[in-house]
Amino acid sequence: MDSPNPSPSELELLKCLWRDGVASARELHDRVGAARGWSYSTTRTVLQRMVDKGLAEKRDSHGLAVFAASADKLDLIARMVRDFARRVMEVDGALPVSAFSGSALLDEAELEELERFLEAEEKGGRAS
């Protein structure tokens, strides 16, 4: 089953987890929450919602609670791109991955994999 689409706040934390890997709530707050004007408790609440939704998982590392993304980056991005294209742009055909070539979130290999995800979805399947 696919994980649900993240809220804008959840997406900010997910991007940080995808970029940096495992992090504590304090580290995530320092990297994302503080810049967004969140209190530390807001960061923790967003993280707990993400765990509840299956977007992130909570782990124990030497007695410290840390978080990791459990949503697959490329699968989630492909679904969100396709959803945006259909709902907002009313595009029901192939999407050019070249539109994302300047992304700081995706490297060249990930762009190629995203293209495979989008092509597979276009054909009614899933990339493997």
Coordinates of C-alpha atoms in Angstrom, one line a residue:
M1 CA 0.0 0.0 0.0
D2 CA 1.3 3.5 -0.9
S3 CA 1.9 5.9 1.9
P4 CA -0.3 8.9 1.9
N5 CA 0.8 12.2 0.5
P6 CA 2.5 14.3 3.2
S7 CA 1.3 17.8 4.3
P8 CA 3.6 20.7 3.4
S9 CA 5.1 20.5 6.9
E10 CA 5.6 16.8 6.8
L11 CA 7.2 17.1 3.4
E12 CA 9.8 19.6 4.8
L13 CA 10.8 17.1 7.4
L14 CA 10.8 14.2 4.9
K15 CA 13.2 16.1 2.6
C16 CA 15.5 16.6 5.5
L17 CA 15.4 12.9 6.4
W18 CA 16.0 11.9 2.8
R19 CA 18.9 14.3 2.5
D20 CA 20.5 13.6 5.9
G21 CA 19.3 10.2 7.0
V22 CA 18.4 9.4 10.6
A23 CA 18.0 12.4 12.9
S24 CA 16.6 13.2 16.4
A25 CA 13.6 15.4 16.8
R26 CA 15.9 18.1 18.2
E27 CA 18.2 17.9 15.1
L28 CA 15.1 18.1 12.8
H29 CA 13.8 21.0 14.7
D30 CA 17.1 22.8 14.4
R31 CA 17.3 22.1 10.7
V32 CA 13.7 22.7 9.7
G33 CA 11.3 23.6 12.5
A34 CA 13.1 26.7 13.8
A35 CA 13.4 28.2 10.3
R36 CA 9.7 27.7 9.9
G37 CA 8.9 29.4 13.2
W38 CA 7.7 26.2 14.9
S39 CA 8.1 25.5 18.6
Y40 CA 9.9 22.3 19.4
S41 CA 6.6 20.7 20.4
T42 CA 5.2 21.4 17.0
T43 CA 8.1 19.6 15.4
R44 CA 7.5 16.6 17.6
T45 CA 3.8 16.7 16.8
V46 CA 4.5 16.7 13.0
L47 CA 7.0 13.9 13.5
Q48 CA 4.4 11.8 15.4
R49 CA 1.8 12.4 12.6
M50 CA 4.4 11.2 10.1
V51 CA 5.0 8.0 12.1
D52 CA 1.2 7.5 12.4
K53 CA 0.8 7.9 8.6
G54 CA 3.7 5.6 7.8
L55 CA 5.9 8.4 6.3
A56 CA 8.6 8.0 9.0
E57 CA 9.6 5.5 11.6
K58 CA 10.8 6.1 15.1
R59 CA 13.9 4.2 16.2
D60 CA 16.0 3.9 19.4
S61 CA 19.7 4.7 19.1
H62 CA 21.5 4.3 22.3
G63 CA 18.5 5.5 24.3
L64 CA 17.8 8.4 22.0
A65 CA 14.7 8.5 19.9
V66 CA 15.6 9.1 16.2
F67 CA 13.6 9.3 13.1
A68 CA 14.1 7.9 9.5
A69 CA 12.0 8.3 6.4
S70 CA 10.0 5.2 5.6
A71 CA 8.3 6.7 2.6
D72 CA 10.3 5.9 -0.5
K73 CA 11.5 9.2 -2.0
L74 CA 11.2 8.4 -5.7
D75 CA 7.9 6.6 -5.4
L76 CA 6.4 9.4 -3.3
I77 CA 7.7 12.1 -5.6
A78 CA 6.4 10.3 -8.7
R79 CA 3.0 9.9 -7.2
M80 CA 2.9 13.6 -6.1
V81 CA 4.1 14.8 -9.6
R82 CA 1.5 12.6 -11.4
D83 CA -1.3 13.8 -9.0
F84 CA -0.3 17.5 -9.5
A85 CA -0.2 17.0 -13.3
R86 CA -3.7 15.4 -13.3
R87 CA -5.5 17.6 -10.7
V88 CA -3.9 21.0 -11.3
M89 CA -2.6 21.0 -14.9
E90 CA -5.1 18.5 -16.4
V91 CA -2.3 16.6 -18.0
D92 CA -3.0 12.9 -18.5
G93 CA 0.0 12.0 -20.6
A94 CA 3.7 11.6 -20.2
L95 CA 5.6 14.2 -18.1
P96 CA 9.1 15.3 -19.0
V97 CA 11.6 14.5 -16.3
S98 CA 13.8 17.2 -17.7
A99 CA 11.6 19.6 -15.9
F100 CA 13.2 18.5 -12.6
S101 CA 16.8 18.5 -13.8
G102 CA 17.7 21.5 -11.6
S103 CA 16.4 19.8 -8.4
A104 CA 18.6 19.9 -5.4
L105 CA 16.7 16.9 -4.0
L106 CA 17.4 14.5 -6.9
D107 CA 20.8 13.5 -8.3
E108 CA 21.2 12.3 -11.9
A109 CA 20.6 8.6 -11.1
E110 CA 17.5 9.5 -9.1
L111 CA 16.2 11.5 -12.0
E112 CA 16.6 8.5 -14.3
E113 CA 14.8 6.3 -11.8
L114 CA 12.0 8.9 -11.5
E115 CA 11.6 8.8 -15.2
R116 CA 11.2 5.0 -15.0
F117 CA 8.6 5.5 -12.2
L118 CA 6.6 8.0 -14.3
E119 CA 6.8 5.9 -17.4
A120 CA 5.7 2.7 -15.6
E121 CA 2.8 4.6 -14.0
E122 CA 1.9 6.0 -17.5
K123 CA 1.7 2.3 -18.7
G124 CA -0.4 1.4 -15.6
G125 CA 2.4 -0.4 -13.8
R126 CA 5.0 0.2 -11.2
A127 CA 8.7 0.6 -11.7
S128 CA 10.8 -2.2 -10.3

